Coordinates of C-alpha atoms and ligand atoms in Angstrom, one line a residue:
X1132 CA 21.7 29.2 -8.9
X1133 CA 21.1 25.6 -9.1
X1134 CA 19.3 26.2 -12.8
X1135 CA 22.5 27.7 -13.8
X1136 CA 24.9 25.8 -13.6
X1137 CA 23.0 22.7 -14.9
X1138 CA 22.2 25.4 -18.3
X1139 CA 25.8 26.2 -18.5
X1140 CA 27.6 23.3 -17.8
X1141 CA 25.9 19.5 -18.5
X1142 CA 28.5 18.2 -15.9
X1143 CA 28.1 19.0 -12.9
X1144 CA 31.7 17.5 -10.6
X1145 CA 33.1 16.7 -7.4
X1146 CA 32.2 19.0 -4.5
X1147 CA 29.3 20.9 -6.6
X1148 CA 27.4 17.4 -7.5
X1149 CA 27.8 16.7 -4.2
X1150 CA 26.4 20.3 -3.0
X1151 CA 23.2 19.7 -5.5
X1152 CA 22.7 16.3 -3.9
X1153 CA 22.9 17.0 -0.7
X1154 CA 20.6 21.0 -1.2
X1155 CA 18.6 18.6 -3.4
X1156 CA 17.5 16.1 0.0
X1157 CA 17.4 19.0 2.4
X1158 CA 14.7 20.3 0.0
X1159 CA 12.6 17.2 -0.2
X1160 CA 12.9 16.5 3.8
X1161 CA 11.6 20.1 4.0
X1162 CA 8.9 19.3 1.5
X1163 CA 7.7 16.0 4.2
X1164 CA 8.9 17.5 7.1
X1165 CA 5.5 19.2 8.4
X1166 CA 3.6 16.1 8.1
X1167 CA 5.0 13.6 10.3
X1168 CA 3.5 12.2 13.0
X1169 CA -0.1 12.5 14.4
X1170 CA 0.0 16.4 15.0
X1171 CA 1.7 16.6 10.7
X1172 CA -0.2 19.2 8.8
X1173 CA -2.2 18.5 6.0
X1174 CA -0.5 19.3 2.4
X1175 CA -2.8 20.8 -0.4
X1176 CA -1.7 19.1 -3.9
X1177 CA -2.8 20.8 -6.8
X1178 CA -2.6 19.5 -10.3
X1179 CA -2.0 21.0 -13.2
X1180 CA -6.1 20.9 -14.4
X1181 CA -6.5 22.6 -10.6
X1182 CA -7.3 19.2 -8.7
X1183 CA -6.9 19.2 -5.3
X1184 CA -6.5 16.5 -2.5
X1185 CA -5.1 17.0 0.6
X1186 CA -2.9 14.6 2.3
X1187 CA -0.6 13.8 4.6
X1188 CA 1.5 11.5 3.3
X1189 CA 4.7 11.9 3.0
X1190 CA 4.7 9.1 0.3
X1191 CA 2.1 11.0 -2.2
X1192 CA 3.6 14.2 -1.5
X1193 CA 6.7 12.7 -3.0
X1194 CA 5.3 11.5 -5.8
X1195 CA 3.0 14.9 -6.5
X1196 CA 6.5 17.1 -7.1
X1197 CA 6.8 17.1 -10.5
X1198 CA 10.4 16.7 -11.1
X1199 CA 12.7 15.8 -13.9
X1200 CA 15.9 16.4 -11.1
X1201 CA 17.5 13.2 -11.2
X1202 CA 18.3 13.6 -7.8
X1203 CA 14.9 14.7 -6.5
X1204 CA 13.6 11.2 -8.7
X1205 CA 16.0 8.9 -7.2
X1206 CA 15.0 9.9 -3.9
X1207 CA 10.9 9.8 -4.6
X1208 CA 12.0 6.0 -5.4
X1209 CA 13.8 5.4 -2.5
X1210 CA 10.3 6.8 -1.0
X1211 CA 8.3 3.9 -3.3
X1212 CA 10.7 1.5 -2.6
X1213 CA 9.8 2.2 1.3
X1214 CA 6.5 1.9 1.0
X1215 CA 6.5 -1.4 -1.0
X1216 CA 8.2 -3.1 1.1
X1217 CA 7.4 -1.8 4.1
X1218 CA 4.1 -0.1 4.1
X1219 CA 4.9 2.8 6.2
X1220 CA 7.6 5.1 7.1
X1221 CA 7.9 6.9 4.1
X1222 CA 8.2 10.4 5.2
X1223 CA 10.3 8.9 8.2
X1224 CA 13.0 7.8 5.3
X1225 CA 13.0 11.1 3.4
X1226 CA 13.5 13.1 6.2
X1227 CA 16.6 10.5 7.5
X1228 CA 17.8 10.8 3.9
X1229 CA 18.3 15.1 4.4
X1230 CA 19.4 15.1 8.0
X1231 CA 22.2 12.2 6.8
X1232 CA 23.3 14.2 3.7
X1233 CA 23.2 17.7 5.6
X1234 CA 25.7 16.1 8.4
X1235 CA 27.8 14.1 5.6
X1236 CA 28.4 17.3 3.7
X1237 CA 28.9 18.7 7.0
X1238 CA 31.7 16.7 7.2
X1239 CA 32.5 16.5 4.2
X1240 CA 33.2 20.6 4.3
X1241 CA 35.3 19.5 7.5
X1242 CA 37.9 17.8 6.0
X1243 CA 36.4 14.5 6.1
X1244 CA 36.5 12.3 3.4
X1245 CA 33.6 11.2 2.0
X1246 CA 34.5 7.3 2.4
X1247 CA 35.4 7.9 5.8
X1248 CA 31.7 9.6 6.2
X1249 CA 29.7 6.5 5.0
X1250 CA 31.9 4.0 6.5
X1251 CA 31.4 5.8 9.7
X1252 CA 27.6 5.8 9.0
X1253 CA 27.3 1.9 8.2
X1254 CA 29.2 1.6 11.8
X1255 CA 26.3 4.2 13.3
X1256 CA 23.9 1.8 11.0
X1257 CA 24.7 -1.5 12.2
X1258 CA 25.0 -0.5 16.2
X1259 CA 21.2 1.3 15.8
X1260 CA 19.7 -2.0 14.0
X1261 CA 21.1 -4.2 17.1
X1262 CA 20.0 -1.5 19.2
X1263 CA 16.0 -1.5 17.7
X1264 CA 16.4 -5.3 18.0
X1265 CA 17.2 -5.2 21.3
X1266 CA 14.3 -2.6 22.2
X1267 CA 11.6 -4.5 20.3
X1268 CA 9.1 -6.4 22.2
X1269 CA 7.7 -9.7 20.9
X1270 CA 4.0 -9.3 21.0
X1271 CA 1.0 -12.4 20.2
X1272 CA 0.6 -11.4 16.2
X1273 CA -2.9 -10.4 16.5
X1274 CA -1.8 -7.9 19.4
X1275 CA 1.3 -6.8 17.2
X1276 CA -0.5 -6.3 14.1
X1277 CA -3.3 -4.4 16.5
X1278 CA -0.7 -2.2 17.3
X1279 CA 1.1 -1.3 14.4
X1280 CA -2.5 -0.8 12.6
X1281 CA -3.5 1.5 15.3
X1282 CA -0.4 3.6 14.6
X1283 CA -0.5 3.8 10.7
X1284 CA -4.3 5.0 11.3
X1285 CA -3.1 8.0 13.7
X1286 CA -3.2 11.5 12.5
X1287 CA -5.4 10.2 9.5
X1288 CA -9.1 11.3 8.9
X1289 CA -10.0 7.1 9.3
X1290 CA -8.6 7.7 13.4
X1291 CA -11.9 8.9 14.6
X1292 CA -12.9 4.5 14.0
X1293 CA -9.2 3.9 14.9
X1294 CA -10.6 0.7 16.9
X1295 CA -12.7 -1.0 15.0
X1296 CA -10.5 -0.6 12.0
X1297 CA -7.2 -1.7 13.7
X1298 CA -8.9 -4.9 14.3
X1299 CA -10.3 -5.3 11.3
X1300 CA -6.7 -5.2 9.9
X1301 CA -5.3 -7.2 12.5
X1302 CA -7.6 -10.1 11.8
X1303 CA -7.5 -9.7 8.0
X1304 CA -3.9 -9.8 8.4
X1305 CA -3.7 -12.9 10.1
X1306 CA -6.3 -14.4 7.3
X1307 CA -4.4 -13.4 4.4
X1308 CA -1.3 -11.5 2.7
X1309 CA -2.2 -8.1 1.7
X1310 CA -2.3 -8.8 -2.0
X1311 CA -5.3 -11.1 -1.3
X1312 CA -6.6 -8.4 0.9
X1313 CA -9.1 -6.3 -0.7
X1314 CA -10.4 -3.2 0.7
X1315 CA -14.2 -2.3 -1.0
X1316 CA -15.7 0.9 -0.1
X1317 CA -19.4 1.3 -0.4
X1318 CA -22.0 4.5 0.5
X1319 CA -22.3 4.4 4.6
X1320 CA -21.0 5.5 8.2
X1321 CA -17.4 4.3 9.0
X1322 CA -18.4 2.7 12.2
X1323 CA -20.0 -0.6 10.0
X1324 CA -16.8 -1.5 8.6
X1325 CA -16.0 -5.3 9.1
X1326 CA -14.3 -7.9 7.6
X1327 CA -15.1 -10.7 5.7
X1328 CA -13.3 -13.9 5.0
X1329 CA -12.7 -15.0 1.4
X1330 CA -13.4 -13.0 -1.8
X1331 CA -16.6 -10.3 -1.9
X1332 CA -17.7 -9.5 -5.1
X1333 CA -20.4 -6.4 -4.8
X1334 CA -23.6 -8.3 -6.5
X1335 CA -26.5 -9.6 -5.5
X1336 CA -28.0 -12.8 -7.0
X1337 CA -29.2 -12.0 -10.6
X1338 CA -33.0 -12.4 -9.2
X1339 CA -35.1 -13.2 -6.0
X1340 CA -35.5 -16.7 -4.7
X1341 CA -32.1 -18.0 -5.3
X1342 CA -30.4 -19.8 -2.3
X1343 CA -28.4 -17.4 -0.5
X1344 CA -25.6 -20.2 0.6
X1345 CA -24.2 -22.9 -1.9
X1346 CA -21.4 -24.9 -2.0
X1347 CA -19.7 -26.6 -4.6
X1348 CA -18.9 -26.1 -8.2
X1349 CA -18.3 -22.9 -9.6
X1350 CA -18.6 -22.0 -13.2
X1351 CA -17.1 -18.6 -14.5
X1352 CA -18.6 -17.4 -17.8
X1353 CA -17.4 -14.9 -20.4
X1354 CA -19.8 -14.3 -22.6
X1355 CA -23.8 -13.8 -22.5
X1356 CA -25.9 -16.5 -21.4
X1357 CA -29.4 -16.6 -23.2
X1358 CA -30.7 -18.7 -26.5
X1359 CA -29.1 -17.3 -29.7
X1360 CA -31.1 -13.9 -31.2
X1361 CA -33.0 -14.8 -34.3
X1362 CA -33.4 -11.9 -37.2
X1363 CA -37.5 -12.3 -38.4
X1364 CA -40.5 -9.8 -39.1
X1365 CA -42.9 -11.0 -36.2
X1366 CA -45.7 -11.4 -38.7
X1367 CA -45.1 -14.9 -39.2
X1368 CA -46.6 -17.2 -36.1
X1369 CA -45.3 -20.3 -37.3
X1370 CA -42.2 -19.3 -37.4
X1371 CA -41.8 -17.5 -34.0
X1372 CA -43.0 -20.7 -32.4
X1373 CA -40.5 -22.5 -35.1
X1374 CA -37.6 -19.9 -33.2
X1375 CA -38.8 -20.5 -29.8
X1376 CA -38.8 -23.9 -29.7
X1377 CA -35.1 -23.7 -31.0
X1378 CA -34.3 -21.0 -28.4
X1379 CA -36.1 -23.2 -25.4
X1380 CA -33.5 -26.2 -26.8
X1381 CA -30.8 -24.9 -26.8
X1382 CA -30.9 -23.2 -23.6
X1383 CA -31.7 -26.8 -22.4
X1384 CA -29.2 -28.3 -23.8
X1385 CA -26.9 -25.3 -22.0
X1386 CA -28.5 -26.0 -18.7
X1387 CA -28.3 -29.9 -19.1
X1388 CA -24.4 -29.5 -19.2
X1389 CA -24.5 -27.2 -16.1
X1390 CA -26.4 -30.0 -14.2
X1391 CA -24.4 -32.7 -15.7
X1392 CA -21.3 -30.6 -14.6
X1393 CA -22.5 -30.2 -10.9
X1394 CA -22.5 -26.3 -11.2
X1395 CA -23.4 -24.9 -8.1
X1396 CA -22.3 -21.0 -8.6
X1397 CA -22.4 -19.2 -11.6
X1398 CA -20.3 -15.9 -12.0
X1399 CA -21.5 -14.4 -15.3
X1400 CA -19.0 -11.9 -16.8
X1401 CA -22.1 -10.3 -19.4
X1402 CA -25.6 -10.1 -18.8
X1403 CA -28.2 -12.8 -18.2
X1404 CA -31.2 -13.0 -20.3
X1405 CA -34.6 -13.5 -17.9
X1406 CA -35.8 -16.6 -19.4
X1407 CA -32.4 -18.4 -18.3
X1408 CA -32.5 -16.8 -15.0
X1409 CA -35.5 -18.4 -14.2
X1410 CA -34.7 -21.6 -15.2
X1411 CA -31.4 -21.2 -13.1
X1412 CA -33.6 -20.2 -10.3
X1413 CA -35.6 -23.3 -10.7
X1414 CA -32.3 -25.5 -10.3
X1415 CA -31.0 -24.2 -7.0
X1416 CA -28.3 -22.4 -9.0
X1417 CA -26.9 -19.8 -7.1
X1418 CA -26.0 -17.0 -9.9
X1419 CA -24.7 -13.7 -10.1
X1420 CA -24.2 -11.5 -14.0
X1421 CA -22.5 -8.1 -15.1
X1422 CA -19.3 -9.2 -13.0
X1423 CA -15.9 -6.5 -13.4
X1424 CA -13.5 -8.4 -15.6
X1425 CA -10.8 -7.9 -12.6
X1426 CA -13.5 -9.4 -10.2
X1427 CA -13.7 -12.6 -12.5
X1428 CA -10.0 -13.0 -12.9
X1429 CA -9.6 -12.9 -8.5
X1430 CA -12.7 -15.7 -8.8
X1431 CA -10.5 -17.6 -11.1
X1432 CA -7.6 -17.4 -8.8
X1433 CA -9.5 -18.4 -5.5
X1434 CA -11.7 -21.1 -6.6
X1435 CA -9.0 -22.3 -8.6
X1436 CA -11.6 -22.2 -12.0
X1437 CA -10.9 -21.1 -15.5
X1438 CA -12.9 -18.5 -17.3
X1439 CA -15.1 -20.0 -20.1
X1440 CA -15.9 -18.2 -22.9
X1441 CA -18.9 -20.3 -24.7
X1442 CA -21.5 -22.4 -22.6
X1443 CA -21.3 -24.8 -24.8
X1444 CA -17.9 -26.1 -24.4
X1445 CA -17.9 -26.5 -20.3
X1446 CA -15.9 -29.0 -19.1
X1447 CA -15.3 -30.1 -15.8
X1448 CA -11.4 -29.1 -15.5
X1449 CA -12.7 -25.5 -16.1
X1450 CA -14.7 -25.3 -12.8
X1451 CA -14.1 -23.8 -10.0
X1452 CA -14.6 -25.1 -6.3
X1453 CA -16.2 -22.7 -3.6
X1454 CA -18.5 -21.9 -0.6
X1455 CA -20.2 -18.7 -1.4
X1456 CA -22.5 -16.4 1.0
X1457 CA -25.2 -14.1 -0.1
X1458 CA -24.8 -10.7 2.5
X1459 CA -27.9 -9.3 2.5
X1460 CA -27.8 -5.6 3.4
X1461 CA -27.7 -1.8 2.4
X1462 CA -24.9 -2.9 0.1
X1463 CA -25.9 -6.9 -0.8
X1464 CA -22.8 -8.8 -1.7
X1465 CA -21.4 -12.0 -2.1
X1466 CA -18.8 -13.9 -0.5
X1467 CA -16.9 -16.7 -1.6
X1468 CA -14.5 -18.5 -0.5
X1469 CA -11.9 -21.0 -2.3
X1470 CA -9.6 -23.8 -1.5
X1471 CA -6.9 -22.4 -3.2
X1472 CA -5.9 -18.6 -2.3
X1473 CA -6.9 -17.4 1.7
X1474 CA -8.8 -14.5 0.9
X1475 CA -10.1 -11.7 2.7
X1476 CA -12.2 -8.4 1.9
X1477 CA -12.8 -5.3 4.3
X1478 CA -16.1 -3.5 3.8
X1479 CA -15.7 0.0 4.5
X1480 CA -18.7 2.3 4.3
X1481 CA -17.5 5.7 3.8
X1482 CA -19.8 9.0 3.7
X1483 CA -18.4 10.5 0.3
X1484 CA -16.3 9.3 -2.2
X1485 CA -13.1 11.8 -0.9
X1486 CA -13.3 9.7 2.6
X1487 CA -13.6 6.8 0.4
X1488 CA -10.0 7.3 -0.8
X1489 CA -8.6 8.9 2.7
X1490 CA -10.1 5.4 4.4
X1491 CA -8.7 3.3 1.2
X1492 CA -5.1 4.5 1.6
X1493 CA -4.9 4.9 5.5
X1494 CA -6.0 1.0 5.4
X1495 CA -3.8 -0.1 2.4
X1496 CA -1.3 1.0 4.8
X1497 CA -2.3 -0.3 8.2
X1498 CA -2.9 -3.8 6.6
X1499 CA 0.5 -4.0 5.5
X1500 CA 2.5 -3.3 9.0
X1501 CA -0.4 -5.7 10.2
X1502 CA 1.3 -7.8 8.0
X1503 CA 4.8 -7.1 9.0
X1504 CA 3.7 -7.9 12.5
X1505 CA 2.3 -11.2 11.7
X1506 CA 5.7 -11.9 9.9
X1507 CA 7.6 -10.9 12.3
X1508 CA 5.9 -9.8 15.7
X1509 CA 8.5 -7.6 17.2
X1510 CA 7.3 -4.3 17.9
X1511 CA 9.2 -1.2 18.8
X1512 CA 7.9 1.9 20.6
X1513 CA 7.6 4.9 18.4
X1514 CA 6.9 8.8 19.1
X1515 CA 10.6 9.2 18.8
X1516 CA 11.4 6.7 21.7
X1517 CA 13.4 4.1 19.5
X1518 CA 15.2 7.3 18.0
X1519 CA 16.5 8.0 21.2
X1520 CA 17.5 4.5 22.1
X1521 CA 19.4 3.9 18.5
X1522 CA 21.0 7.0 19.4
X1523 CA 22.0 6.3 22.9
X1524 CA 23.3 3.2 22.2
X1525 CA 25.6 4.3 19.4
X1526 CA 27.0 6.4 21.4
X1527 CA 27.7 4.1 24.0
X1528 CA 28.9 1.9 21.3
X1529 CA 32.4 0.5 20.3
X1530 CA 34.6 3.8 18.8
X1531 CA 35.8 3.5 15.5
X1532 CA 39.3 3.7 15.3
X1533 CA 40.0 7.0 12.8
X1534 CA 38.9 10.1 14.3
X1535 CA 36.8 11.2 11.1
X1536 CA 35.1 7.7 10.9
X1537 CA 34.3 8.1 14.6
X1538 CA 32.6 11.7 14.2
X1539 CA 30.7 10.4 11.2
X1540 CA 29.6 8.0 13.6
X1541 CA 28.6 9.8 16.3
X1542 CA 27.3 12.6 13.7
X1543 CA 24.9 9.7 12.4
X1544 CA 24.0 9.1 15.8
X1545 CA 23.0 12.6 16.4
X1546 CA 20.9 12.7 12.9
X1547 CA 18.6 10.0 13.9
X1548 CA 17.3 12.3 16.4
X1549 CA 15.8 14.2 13.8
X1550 CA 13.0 12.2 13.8
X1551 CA 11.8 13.3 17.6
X1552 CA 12.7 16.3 16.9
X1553 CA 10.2 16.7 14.4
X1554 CA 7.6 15.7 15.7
X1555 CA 8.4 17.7 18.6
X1556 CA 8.4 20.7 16.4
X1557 CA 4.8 19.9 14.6
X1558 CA 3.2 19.6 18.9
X1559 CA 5.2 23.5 19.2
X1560 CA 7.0 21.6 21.9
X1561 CA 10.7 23.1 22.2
X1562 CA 13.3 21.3 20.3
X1563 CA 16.3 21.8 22.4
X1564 CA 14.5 20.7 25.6
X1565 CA 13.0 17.8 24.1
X1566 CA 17.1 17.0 22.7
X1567 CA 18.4 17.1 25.7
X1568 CA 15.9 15.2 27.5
X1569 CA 15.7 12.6 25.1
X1570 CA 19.1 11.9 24.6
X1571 CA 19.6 11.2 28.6
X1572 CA 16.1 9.5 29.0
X1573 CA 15.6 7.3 25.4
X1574 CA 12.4 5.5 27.2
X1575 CA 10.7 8.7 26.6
X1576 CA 8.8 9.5 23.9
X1577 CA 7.1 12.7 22.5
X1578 CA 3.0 13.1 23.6
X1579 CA 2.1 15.2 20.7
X1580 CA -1.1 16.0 22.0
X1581 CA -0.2 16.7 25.5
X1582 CA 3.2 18.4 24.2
X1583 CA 5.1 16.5 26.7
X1584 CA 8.4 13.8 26.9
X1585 CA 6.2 10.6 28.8
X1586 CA 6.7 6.8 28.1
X1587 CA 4.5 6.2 25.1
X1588 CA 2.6 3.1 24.0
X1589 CA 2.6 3.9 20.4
X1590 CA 3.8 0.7 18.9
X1591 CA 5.8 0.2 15.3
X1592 CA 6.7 -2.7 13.8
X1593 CA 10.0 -3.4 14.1
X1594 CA 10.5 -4.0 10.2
X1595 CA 9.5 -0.6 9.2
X1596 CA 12.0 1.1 11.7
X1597 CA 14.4 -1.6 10.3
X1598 CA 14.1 -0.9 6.7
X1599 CA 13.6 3.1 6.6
X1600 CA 16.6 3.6 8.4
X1601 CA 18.5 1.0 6.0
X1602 CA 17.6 2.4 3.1
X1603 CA 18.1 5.8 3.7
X1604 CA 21.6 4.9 5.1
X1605 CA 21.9 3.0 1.3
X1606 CA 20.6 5.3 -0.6
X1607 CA 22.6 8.4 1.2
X1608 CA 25.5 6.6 0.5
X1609 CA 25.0 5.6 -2.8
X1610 CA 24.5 9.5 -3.5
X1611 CA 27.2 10.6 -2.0
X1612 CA 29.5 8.5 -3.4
X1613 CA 28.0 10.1 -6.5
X1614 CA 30.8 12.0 -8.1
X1615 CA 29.5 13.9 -10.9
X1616 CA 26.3 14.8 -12.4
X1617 CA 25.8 14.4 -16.4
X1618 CA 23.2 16.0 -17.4
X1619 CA 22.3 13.1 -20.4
X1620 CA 20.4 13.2 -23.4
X1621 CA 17.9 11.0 -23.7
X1622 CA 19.5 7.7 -23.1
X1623 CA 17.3 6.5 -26.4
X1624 CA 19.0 9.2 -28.0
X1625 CA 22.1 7.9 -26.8
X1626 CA 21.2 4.3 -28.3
X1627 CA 20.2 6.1 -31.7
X1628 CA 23.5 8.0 -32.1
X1629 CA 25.3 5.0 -31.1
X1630 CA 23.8 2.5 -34.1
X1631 CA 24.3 5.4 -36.9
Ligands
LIG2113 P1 5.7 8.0 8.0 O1 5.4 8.2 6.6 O2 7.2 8.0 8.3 O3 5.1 6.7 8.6 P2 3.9 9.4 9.8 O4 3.3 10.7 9.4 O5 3.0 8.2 9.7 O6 5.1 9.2 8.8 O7 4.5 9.5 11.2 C1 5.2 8.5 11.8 C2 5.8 8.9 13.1 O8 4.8 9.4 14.0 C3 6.5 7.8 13.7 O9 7.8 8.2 14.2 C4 5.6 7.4 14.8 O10 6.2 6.8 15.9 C5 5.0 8.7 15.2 N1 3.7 8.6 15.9 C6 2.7 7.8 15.5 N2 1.7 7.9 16.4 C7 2.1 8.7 17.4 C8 1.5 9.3 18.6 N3 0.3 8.9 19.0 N4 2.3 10.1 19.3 C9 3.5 10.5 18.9 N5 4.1 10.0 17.8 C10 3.4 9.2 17.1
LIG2114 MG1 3.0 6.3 8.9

């Protein structure tokens, strides 16, 4: 139905654009909908070349429908834009987005006008964010981070370490912002997971018997460090000594500048020839070769050192400063850690390299609330709890003056319920029941496992409750105001047609 009018009309007006926004949200929240919460079911995405993952994240869901709906892309956005900022609360956003739309139109088929719907959600919006203010609970940043990571972990495969991984995030979070955070995943059981202060590049030292500690300058090379190949027939003695002796120079002259330099720590980008390892060896040179060209440009950042491309032009304003740590273990690495940038890595060994990627996302994402907490410690009880206070204290709130305002108000107060509800519905729990209860008793929250309404300490950060329900207000608005759908040609196209 949808298809058809799009095919026979590019412009899509008024009342129907508004239909196809609205039918296209409910869709989308219907697409999330079974995986929130601890008790969500898994989703089975399925690529085009027949490659599965399953997930349950409403996030990667979104971005899995291929779409070219504008409507349906706009709202997978809104999802990004969630995540980004907030880390979490992604499906929690799509699913506000439908249940606001699905009351507005509602509404909207009521009489109302659609100005009178938003400005009586942006009422219902600003009494809820008071409201979750109110509610929050200022918590010691460790403990609110703690709690937040031990939420975002929930329902994911990474729960059954839920402990030892919530701290890890915690602390990491307290160490450093999560773009400094880096999560490595290496062959192992879950339960060794641990975090590490500063940088961890996954190397050993280049051969045995180099210190396993240094401190001091760091050098970052590009290219290969070994004396110059020669081109002869190796029938001639005099001359191989004649090329050796030059070789044995002018690696001499390389490592003179080295020592003259103070270089403590060499990150080598290529390989290391044997002859020069040695001889680096012999100077008490930690030094580590064959490093990722992303893991030399972090080393530049944290010790604060420039990459150098030829040994023989070192100088001193190119080097780095650093304490680095030899980890000797399953999985040797190194750790270093500079002046400039606070650092931090989390080891995670992971039994296959599917776990691997659950592990990595379920931490990207309880690092970053851990991060909101240390920000901003104010924690809010979840499981549908702060739902139900939002909700109660709208409707205890100030009346708006017009009668359609006021029911858009008290509509929007009625949709953020949606998201007790739904969880509710993913325990089998009975949805009217839990409603009713909810709505006279908002300290409850819903026990997903033990399908009952009991005070819950499942903690949220306050800044994700904060920012899902802002944007989805924003973005719901922005769409309804929406009064007609073009169906565009390319807008390059546009440009072209527009020069000619
Ligand atoms: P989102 O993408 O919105 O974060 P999730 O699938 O992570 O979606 O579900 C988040 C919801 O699940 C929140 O409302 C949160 O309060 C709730 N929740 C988390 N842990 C529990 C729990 N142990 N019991 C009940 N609800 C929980
Ligand atoms: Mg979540």
């Amino acid at each position: 139905m949808r298809q058809n009018m799009m095919e026979d009309n590019r412009i899509i007006r008024g009342r129907d654009a508004q239909r196809m926004i609205v039918e296209t949200a409910w869709e989308m929240a219907e697409a999330v909908r079974a995986t929130l919460g601890p008790k969500g079911m898994d989703m089975m995405l399925v690529d085009r070349m027949g490659n599965k993952v399953l997930t349950n994240d409403g996030a990667s869901i979104i971005n899995a429908l291929e779409t070219r709906d504008p409507i349906a892309s706009i709202i997978a956005e809104v999802a990004k834009a969630q995540e980004r900022n907030a880390f979490d609360g992604t499906t929690t956003c799509i699913i506000y987005i439908g249940e606001f739309l699905r009351r507005a139109d509602e509404l909207i088929g009521r009489g109302a006008h659609p100005n009178a719907v938003i400005k009586g959600f942006r009422i219902g919006l600003q009494q809820a964010l008071e409201a979750a203010v109110e509610n929050s609970i200022e918590k010691d940043p460790y403990e609110a981070g703690r709690e937040a990571a031990t939420t975002a972990i929930t329902g994911k495969s990474a729960e059954d370490f839920i402990e030892v991984l919530a701290d890890i995030c915690a602390r990491a979070a307290i160490i450093a912002q999560p773009s400094e955070i880096k999560l490595l995943t290496v062959p192992g059981n879950p339960k060794d997971s641990h975090l590490v202060e500063g940088l961890v590049v996954l190397k050993a030292p280049m051969t045995q018997g180099m210190p396993d500690k240094s401190e001091g300058n760091v050098l970052l090379l590009e290219s290969e460090l070994g004396p110059p190949q020669a081109q002869l027939s190796l029938n001639d003695p005099d001359k191989i000594a004649q090329v050796v002796e030059m070789q044995t120079k002018y690696m001499q002259e390389i490592l003179n500048r080295f020592k003259k330099n103070n270089v403590k720590i060499l990150f080598c980008q290529r390989g290391v020839d044997s002859r020069a390892a040695q001889w680096l060896r012999k100077e008490g040179i930690l030094a580590f070769k064959n490093i990722k060209r992303s893991d030399m440009m972090r080393l530049g950042v944290a010790t604060n050192g420039h990459i150098v491309s030829d040994p023989a032009d070192i100088n001193a304003e190119d080097l780095g400063h650093a304490k680095a740590t030899v980890h000797d273990s399953i999985n040797s690495y190194v750790s270093v850690i500079g002046k400039e940038v606070k650092a931090a890595s989390i080891i995670i060994p992971a039994p296959t390299e599917q776990s691997a990627e659950e592990f990595q996302r379920a931490l990207e994402d309880a690092v970053g609330v851990a991060h909101l907490c240390v920000q901003e410690p104010l924690v809010v009880h979840g499981a549908g709890t702060i739902q139900a206070q939002m909700y109660a204290a709208i409707k205890s709130g100030t009346p708006a003056e017009n009668s359609k305002v006021e029911a858009a108000r008290l509509a929007f107060a009625e949709a953020l319920l949606v998201i007790p509800q739904t969880l509710a519905e993913s325990a089998g729990m009975d949805v009217m029941d839990v409603t009713v209860r909810m709505s006279n008793e908002p300290t409850l929250g819903v026990d997903v496992h033990e399908m009952e309404l009991v005070p819950m300490s499942v903690f949220e950060p306050l800044g994700v409750v904060r920012s899902a329900l802002t944007s989805a207000v924003e973005n719901g608005v922005s769409l309804l105001r929406t009064h007609a759908v073009i169906m565009a040609k390319p807008i390059q196209e546009i440009f072209a047609d527009a020069e000619k």
